[in-house]
mmCIF file of N, CA and C and ligand atoms in Angstrom:
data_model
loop_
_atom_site.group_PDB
_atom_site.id
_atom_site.type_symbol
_atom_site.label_atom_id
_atom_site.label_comp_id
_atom_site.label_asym_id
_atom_site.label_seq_id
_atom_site.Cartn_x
_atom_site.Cartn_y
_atom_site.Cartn_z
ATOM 1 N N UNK G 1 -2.177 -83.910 -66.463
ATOM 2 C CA UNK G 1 -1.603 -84.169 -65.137
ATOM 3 C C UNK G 1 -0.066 -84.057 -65.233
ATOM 4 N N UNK G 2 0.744 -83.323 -64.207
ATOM 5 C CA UNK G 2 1.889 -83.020 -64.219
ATOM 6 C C UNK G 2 2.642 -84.898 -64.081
ATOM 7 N N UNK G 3 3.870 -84.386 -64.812
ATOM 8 C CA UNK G 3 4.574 -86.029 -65.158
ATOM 9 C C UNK G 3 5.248 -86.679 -64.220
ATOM 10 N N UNK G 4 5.480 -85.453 -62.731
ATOM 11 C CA UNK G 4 5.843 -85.398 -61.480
ATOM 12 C C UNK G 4 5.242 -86.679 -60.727
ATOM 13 N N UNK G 5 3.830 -85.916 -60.746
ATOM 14 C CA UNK G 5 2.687 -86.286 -60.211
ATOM 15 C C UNK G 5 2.232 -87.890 -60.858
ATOM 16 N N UNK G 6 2.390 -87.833 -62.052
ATOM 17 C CA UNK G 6 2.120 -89.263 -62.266
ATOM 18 C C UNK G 6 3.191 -90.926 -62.035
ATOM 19 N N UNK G 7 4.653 -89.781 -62.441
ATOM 20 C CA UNK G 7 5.759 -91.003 -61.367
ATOM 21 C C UNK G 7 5.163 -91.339 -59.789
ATOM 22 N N UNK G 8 4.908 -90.124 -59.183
ATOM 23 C CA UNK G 8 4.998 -90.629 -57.604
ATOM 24 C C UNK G 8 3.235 -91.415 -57.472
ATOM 25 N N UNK G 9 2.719 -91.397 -58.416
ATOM 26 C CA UNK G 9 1.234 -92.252 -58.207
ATOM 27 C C UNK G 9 1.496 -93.922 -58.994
ATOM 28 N N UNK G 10 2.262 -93.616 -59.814
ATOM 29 C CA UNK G 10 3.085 -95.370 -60.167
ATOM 30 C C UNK G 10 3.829 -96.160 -59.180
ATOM 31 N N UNK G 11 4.418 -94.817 -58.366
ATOM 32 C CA UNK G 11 5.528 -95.942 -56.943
ATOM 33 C C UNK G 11 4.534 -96.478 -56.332
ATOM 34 N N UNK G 12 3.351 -95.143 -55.774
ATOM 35 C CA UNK G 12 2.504 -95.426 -54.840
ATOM 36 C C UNK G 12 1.352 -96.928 -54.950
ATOM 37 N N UNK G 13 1.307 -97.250 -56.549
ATOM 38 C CA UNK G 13 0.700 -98.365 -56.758
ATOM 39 C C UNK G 13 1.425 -99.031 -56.805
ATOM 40 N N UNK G 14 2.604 -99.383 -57.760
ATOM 41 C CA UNK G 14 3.583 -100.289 -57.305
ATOM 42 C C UNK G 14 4.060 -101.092 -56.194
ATOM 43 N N UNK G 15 4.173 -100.549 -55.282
ATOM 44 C CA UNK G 15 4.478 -100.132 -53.893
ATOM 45 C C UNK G 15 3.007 -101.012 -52.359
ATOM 46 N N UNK G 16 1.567 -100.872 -53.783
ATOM 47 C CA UNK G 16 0.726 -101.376 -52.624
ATOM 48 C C UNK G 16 0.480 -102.824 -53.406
ATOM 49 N N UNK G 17 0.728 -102.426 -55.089
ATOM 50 C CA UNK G 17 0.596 -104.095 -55.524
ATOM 51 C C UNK G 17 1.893 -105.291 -54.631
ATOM 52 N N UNK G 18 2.981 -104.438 -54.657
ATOM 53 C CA UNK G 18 3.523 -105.119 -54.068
ATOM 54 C C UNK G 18 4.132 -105.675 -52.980
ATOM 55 N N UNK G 19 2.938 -105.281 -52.037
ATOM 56 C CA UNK G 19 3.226 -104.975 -50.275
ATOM 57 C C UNK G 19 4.236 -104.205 -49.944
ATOM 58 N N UNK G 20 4.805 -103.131 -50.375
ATOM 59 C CA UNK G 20 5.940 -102.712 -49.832
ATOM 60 C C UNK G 20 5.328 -101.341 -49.248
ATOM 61 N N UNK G 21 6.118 -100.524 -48.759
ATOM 62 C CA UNK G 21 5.560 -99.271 -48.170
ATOM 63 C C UNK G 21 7.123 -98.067 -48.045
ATOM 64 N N UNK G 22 6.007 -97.032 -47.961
ATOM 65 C CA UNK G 22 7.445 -96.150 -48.219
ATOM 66 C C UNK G 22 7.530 -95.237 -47.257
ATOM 67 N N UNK G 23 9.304 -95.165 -46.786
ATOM 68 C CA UNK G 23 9.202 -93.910 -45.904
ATOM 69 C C UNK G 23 8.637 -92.617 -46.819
ATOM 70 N N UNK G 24 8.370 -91.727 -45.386
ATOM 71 C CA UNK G 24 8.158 -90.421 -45.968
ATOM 72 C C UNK G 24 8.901 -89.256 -46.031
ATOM 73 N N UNK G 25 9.163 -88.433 -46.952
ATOM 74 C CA UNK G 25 9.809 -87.447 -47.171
ATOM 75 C C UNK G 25 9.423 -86.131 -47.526
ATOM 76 N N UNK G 26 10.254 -84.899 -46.703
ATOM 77 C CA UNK G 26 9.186 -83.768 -46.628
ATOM 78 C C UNK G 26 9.566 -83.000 -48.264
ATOM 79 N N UNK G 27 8.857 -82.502 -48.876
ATOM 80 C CA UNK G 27 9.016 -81.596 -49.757
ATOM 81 C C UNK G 27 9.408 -79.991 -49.533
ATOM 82 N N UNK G 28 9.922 -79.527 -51.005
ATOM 83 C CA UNK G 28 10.507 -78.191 -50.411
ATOM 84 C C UNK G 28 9.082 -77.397 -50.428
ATOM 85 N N UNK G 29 8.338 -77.756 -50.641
ATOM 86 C CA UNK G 29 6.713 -76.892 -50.333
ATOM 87 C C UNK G 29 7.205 -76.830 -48.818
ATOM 88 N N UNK G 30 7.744 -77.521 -47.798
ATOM 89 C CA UNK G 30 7.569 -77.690 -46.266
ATOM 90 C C UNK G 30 7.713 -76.040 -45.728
ATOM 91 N N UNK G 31 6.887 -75.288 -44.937
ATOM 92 C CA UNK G 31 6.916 -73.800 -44.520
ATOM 93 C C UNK G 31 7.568 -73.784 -43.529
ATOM 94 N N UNK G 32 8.287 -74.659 -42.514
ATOM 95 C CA UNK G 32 9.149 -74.848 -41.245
ATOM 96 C C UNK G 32 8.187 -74.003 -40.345
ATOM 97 N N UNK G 33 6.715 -74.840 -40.261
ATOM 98 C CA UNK G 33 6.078 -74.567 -39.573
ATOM 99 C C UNK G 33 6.209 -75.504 -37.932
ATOM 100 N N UNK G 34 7.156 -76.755 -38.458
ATOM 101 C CA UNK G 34 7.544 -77.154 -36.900
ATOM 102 C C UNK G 34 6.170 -78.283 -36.155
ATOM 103 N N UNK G 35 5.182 -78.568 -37.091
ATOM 104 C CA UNK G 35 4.182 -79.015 -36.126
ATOM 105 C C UNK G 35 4.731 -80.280 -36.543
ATOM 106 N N UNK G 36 5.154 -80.844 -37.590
ATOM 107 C CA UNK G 36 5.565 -82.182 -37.689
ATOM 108 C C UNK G 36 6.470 -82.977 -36.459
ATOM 109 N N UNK G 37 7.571 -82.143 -36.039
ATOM 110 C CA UNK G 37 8.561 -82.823 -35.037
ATOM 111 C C UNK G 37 8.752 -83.331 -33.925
ATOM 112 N N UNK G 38 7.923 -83.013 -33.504
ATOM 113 C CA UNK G 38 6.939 -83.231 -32.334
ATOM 114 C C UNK G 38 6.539 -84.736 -32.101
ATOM 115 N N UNK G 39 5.621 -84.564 -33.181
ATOM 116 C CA UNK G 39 4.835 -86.164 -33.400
ATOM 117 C C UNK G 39 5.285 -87.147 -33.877
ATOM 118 N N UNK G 40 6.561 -87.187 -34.603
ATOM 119 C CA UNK G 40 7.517 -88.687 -34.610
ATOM 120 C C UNK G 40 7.771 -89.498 -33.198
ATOM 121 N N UNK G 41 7.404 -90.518 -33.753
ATOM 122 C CA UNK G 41 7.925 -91.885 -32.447
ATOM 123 C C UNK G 41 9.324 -92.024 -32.457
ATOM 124 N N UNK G 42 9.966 -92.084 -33.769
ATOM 125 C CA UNK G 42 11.232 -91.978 -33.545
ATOM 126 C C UNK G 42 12.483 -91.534 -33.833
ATOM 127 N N UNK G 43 11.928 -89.635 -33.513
ATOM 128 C CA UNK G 43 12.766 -88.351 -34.134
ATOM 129 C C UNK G 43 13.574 -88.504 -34.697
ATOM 130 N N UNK G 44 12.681 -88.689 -36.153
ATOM 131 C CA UNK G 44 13.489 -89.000 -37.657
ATOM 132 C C UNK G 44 13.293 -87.417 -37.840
ATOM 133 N N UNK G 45 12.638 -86.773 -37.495
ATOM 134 C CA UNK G 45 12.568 -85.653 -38.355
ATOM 135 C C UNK G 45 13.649 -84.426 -37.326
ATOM 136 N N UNK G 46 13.753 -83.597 -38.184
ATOM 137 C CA UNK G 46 14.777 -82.412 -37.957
ATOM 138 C C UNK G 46 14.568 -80.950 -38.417
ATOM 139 N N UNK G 47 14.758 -79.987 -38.097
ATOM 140 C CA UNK G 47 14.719 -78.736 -38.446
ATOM 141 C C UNK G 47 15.574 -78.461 -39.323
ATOM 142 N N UNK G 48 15.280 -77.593 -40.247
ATOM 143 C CA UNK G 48 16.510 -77.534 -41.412
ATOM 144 C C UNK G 48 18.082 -76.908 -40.989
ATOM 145 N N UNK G 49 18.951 -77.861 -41.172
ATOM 146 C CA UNK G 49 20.335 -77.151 -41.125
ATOM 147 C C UNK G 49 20.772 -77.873 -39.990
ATOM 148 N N UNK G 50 20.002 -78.162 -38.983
ATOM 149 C CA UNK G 50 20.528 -78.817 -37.790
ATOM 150 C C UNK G 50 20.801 -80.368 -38.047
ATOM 151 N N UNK G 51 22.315 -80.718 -37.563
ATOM 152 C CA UNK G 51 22.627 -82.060 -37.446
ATOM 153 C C UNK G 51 22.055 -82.701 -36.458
ATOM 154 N N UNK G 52 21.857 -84.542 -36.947
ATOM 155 C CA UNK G 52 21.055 -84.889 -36.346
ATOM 156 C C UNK G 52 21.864 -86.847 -35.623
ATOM 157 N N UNK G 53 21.200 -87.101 -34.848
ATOM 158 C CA UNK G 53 22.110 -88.532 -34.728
ATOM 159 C C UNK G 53 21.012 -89.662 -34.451
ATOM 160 N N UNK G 54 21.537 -90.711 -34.312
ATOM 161 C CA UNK G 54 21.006 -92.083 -34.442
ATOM 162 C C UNK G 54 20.438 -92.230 -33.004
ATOM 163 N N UNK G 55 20.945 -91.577 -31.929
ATOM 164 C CA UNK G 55 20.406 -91.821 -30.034
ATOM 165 C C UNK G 55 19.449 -90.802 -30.055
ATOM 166 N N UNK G 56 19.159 -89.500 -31.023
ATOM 167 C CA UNK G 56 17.797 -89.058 -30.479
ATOM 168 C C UNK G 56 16.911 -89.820 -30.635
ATOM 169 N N UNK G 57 16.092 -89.707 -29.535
ATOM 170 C CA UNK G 57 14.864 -90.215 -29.477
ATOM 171 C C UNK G 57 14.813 -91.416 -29.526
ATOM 172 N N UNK G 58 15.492 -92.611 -29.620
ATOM 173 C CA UNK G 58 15.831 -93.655 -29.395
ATOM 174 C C UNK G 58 16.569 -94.525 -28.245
ATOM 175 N N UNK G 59 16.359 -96.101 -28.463
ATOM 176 C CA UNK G 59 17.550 -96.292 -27.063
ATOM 177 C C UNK G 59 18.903 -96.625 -27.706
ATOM 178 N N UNK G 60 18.955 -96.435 -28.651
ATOM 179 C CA UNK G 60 20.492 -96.911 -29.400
ATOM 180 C C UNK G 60 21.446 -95.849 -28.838
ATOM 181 N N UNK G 61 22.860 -96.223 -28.552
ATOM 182 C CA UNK G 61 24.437 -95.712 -28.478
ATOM 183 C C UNK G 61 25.331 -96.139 -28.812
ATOM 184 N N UNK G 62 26.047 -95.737 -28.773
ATOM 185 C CA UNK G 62 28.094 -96.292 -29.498
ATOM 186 C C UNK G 62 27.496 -96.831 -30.674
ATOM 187 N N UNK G 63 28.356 -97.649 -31.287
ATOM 188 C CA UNK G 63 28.797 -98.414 -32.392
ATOM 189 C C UNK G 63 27.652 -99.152 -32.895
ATOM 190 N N UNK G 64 27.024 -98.621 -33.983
ATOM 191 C CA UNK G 64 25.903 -100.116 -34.068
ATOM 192 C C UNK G 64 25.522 -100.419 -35.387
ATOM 193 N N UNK G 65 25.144 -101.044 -35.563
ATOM 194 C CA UNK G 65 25.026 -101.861 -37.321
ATOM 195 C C UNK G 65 23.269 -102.043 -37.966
ATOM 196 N N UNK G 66 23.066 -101.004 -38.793
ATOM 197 C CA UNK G 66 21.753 -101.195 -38.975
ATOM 198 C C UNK G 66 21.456 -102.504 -39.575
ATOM 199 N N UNK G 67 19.811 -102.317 -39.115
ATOM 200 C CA UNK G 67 18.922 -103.906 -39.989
ATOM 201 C C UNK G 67 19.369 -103.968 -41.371
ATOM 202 N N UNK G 68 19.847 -102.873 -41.863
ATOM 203 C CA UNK G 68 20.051 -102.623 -43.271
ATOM 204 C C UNK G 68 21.599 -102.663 -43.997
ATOM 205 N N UNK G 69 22.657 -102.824 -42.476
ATOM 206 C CA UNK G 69 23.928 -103.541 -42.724
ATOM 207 C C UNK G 69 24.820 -102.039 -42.568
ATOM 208 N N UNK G 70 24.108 -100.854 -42.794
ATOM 209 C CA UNK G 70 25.073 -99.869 -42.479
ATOM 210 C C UNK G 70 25.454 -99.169 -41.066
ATOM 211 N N UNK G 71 27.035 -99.350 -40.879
ATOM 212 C CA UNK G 71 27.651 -98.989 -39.641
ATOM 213 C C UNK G 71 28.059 -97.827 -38.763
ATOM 214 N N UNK G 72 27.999 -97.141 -38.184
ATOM 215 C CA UNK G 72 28.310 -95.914 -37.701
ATOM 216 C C UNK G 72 28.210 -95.704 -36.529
ATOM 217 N N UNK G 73 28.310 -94.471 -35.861
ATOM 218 C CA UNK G 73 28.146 -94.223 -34.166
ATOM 219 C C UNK G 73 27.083 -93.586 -33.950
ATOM 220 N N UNK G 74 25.763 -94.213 -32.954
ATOM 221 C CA UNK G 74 24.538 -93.383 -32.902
ATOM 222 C C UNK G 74 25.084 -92.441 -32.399
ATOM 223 N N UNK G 75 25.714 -91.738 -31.755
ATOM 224 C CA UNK G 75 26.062 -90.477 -30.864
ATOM 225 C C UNK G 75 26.435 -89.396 -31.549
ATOM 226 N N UNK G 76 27.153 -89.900 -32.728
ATOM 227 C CA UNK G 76 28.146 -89.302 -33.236
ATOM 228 C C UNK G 76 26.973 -88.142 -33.933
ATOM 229 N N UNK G 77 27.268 -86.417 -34.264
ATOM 230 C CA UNK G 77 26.302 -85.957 -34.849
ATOM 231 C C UNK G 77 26.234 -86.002 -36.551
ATOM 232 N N UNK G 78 25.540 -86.219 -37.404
ATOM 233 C CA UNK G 78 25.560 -86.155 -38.946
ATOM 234 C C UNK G 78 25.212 -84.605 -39.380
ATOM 235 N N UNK G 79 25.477 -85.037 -40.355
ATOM 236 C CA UNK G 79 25.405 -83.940 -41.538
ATOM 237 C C UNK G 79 23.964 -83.830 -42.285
ATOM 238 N N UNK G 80 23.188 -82.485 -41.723
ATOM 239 C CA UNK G 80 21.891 -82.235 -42.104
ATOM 240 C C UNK G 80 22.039 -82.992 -43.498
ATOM 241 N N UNK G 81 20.249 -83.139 -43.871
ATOM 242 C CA UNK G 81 20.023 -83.768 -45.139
ATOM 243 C C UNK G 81 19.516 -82.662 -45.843
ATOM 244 N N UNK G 82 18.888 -81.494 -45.356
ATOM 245 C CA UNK G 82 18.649 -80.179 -46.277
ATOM 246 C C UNK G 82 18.676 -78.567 -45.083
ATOM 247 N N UNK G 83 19.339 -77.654 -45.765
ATOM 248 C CA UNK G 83 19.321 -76.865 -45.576
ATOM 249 C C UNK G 83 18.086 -75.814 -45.694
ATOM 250 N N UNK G 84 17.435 -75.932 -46.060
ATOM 251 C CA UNK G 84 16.533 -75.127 -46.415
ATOM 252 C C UNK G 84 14.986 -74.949 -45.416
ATOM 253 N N UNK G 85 14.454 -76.584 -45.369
ATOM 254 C CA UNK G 85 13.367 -77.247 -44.789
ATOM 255 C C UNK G 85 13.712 -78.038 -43.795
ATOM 256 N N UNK G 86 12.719 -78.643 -42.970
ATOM 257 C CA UNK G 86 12.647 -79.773 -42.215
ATOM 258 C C UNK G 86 12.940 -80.989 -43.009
ATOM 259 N N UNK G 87 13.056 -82.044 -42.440
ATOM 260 C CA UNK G 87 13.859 -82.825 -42.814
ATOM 261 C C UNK G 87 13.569 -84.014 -42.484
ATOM 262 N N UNK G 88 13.616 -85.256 -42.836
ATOM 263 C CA UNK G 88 13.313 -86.814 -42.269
ATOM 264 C C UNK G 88 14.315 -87.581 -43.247
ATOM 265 N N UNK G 89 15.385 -88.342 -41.591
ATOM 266 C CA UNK G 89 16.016 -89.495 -41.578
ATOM 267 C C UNK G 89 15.416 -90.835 -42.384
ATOM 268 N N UNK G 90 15.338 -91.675 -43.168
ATOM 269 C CA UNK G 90 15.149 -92.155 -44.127
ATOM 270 C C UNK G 90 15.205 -93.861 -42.933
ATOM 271 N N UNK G 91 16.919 -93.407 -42.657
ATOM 272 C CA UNK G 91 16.827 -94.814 -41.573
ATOM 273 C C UNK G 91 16.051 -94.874 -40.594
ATOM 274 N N UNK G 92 15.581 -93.860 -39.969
ATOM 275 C CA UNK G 92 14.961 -93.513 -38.669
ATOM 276 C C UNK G 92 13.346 -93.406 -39.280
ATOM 277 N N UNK G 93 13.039 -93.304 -39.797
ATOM 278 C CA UNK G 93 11.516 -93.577 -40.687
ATOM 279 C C UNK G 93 11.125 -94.651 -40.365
ATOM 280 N N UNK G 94 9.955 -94.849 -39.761
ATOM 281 C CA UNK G 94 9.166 -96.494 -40.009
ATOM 282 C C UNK G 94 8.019 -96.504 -40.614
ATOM 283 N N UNK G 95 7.579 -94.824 -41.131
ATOM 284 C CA UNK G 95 6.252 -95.046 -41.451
ATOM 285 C C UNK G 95 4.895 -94.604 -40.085
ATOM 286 N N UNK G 96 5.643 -94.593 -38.935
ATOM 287 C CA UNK G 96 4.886 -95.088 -37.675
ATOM 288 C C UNK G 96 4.606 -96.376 -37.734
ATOM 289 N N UNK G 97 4.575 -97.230 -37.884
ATOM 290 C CA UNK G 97 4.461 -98.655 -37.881
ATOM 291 C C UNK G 97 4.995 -99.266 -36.464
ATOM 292 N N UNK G 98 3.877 -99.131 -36.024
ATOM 293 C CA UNK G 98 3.810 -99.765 -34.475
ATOM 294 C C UNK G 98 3.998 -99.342 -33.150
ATOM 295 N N UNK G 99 3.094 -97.488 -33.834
ATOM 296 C CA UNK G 99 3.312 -96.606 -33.183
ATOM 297 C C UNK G 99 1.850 -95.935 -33.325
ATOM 298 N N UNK G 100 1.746 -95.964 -34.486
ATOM 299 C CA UNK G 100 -0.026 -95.401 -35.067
ATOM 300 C C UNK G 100 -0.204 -95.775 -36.595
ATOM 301 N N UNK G 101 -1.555 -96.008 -37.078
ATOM 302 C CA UNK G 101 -2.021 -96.603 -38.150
ATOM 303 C C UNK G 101 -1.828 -95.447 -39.448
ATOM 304 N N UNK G 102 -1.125 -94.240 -38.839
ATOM 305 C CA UNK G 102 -0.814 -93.577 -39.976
ATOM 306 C C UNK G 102 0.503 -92.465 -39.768
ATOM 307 N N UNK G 103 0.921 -92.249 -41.319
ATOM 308 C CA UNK G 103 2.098 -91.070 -40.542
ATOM 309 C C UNK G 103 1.715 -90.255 -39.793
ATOM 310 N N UNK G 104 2.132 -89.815 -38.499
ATOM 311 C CA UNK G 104 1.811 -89.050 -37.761
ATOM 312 C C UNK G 104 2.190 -87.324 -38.623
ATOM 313 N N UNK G 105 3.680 -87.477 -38.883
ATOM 314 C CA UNK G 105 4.012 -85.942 -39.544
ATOM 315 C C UNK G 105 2.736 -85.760 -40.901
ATOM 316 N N UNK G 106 2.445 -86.476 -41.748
ATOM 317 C CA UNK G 106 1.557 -86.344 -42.920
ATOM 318 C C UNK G 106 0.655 -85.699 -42.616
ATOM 319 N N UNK G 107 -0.748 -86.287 -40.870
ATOM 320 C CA UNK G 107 -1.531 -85.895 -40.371
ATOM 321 C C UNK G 107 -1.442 -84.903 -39.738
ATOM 322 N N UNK G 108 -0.311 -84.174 -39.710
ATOM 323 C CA UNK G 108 -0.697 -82.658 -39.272
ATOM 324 C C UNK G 108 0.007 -82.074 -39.899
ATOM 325 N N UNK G 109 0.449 -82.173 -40.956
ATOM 326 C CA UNK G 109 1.325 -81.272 -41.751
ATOM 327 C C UNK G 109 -0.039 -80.212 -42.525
ATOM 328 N N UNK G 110 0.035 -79.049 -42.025
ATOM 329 C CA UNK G 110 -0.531 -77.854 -42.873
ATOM 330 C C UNK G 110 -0.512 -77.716 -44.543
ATOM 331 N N UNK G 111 0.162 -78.461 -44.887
ATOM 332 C CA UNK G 111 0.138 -77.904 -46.464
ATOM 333 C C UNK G 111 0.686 -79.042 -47.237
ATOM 334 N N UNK G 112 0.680 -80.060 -46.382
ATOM 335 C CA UNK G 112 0.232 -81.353 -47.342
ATOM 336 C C UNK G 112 1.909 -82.014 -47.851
ATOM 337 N N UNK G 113 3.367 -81.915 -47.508
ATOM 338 C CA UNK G 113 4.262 -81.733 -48.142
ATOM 339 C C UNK G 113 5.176 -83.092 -47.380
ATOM 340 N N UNK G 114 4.654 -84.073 -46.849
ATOM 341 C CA UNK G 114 4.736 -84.793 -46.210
ATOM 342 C C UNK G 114 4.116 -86.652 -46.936
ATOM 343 N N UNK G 115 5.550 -86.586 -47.919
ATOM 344 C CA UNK G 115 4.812 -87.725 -49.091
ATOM 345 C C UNK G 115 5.073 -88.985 -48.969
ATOM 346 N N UNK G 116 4.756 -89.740 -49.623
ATOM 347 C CA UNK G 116 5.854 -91.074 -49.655
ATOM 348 C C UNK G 116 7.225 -90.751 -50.380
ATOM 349 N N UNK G 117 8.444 -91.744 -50.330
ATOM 350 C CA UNK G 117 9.720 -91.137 -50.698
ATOM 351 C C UNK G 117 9.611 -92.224 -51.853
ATOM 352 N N UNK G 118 9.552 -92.430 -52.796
ATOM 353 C CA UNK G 118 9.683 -93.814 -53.652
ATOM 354 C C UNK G 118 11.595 -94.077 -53.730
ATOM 355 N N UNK G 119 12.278 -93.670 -53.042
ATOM 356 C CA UNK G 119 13.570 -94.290 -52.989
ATOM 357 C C UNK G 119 13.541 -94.837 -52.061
ATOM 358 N N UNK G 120 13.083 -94.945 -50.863
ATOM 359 C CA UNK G 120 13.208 -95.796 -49.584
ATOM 360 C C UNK G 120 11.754 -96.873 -49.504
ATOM 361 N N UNK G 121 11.731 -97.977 -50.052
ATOM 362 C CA UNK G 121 10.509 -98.822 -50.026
ATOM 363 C C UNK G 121 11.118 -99.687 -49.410
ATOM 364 N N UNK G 122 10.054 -100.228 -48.343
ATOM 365 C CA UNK G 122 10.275 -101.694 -47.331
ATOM 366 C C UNK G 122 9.053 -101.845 -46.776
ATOM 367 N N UNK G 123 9.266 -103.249 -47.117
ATOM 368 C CA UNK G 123 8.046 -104.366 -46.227
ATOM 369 C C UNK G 123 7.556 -103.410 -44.943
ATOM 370 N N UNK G 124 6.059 -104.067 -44.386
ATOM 371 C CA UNK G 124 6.087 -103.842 -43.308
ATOM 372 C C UNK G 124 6.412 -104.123 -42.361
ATOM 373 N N UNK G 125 6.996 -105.571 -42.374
ATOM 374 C CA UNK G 125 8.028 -106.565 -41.959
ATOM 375 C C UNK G 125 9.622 -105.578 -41.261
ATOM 376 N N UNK G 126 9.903 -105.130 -42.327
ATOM 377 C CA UNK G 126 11.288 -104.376 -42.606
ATOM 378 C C UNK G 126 10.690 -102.829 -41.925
ATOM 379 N N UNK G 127 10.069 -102.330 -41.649
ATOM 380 C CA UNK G 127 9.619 -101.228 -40.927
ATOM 381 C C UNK G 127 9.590 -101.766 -39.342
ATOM 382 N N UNK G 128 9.077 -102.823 -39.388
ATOM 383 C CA UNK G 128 8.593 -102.860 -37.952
ATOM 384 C C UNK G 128 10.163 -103.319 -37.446
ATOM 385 N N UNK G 129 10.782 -104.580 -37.855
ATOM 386 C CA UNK G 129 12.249 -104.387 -37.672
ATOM 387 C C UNK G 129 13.037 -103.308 -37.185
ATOM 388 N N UNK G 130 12.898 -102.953 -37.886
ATOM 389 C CA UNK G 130 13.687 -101.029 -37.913
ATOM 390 C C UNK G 130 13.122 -100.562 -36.162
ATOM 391 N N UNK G 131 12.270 -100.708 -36.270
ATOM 392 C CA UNK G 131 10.939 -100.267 -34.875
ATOM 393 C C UNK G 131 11.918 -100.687 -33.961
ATOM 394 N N UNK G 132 11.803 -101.863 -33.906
ATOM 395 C CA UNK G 132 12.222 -102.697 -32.990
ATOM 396 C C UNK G 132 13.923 -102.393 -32.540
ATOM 397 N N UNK G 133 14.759 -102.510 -33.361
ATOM 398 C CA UNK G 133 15.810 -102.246 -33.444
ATOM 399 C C UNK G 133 16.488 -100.715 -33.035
ATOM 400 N N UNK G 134 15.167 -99.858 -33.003
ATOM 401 C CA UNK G 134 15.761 -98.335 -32.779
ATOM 402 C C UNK G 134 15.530 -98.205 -31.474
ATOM 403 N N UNK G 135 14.555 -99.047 -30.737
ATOM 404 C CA UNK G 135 14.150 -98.645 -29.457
ATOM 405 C C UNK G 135 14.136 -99.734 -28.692
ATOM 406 N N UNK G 136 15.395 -101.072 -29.059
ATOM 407 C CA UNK G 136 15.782 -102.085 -28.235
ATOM 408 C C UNK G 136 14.300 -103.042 -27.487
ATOM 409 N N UNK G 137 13.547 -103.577 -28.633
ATOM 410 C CA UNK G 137 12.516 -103.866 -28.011
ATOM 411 C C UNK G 137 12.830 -105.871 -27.854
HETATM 412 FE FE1 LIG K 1 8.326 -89.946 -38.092
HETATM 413 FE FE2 LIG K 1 6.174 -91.343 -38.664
HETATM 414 FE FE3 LIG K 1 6.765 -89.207 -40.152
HETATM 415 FE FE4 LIG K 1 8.301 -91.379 -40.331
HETATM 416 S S1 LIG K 1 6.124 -91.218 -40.903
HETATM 417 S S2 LIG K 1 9.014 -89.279 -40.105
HETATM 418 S S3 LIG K 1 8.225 -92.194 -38.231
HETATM 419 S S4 LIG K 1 6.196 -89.200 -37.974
HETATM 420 FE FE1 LIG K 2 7.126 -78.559 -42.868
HETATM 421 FE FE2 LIG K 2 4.749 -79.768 -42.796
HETATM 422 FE FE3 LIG K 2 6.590 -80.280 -40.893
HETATM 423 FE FE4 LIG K 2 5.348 -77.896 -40.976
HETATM 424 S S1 LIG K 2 4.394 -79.881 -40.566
HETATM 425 S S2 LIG K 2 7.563 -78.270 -40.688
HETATM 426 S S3 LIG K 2 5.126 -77.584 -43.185
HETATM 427 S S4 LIG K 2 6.762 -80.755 -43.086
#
């Protein structure tokens, strides 16, 4: 078994021994087939190369301070996270958590490239937060 493959199946247990859960992140397998972007609750995801901000798809504007303590302007546009592929916001990730019982991008992704990220792990607690906080509930 590739040694790849056996790190990201240690987070993935890690991760359920220890209630935590992980955003998801697309791989460069991703074909920018586009069916993923669609189906986010809260257009974390992006087309490759295109900048992206904190008010799509959300009710957040101006100045605001994530659950997670970092500050910036939802409006303001950022700096793609890959050039190449589609793409998912890490802050803007909840998992779907309190939106549908599974990733929505994972479930229709064609070729499977739609994983857990083992650098971004949080409660489901800390997901649904996030939820809450992106769409002023
Ligand atoms: Fe969006 Fe859900 Fe995929 Fe996260 S898991 S990027 S919230 S569709
Ligand atoms: Fe890439 Fe999968 Fe999204 Fe298509 S559905 S753009 S292959 S991540």
């Amino acid at each position: 078994m590739p040694l790849d493959l056996l790190i990201r199946i240690y987070y993935i247990c890690a991760a359920n021994l220890t209630k935590k859960i992980m955003a998801i992140i697309i791989t460069d397998e991703c074909i920018n087939c586009g069916a993923c972007e669609p189906e986010c609750p809260n257009n974390a995801i992006y087309e490759a190369a295109e900048e992206w901000k904190f008010s799509d798809g959300t009710a957040l504007s101006g100045e605001i301070i994530l659950p997670n303590g970092k500050a910036l302007s939802a409006d303001e546009d950022q700096e793609p996270l890959n050039d190449d592929v589609y793409y998912i916001i890490p802050d803007k990730c909840t998992e779907c958590k309190g939106f549908h019982d599974e990733p929505q991008c994972a479930a229709v992704c064609p070729v499977d490239c739609c994983v857990p990220d083992e650098e971004h792990i949080e409660s489901e607690e800390e997901l649904l937060a996030k939820k809450a906080f992106m769409h002023r509930e």
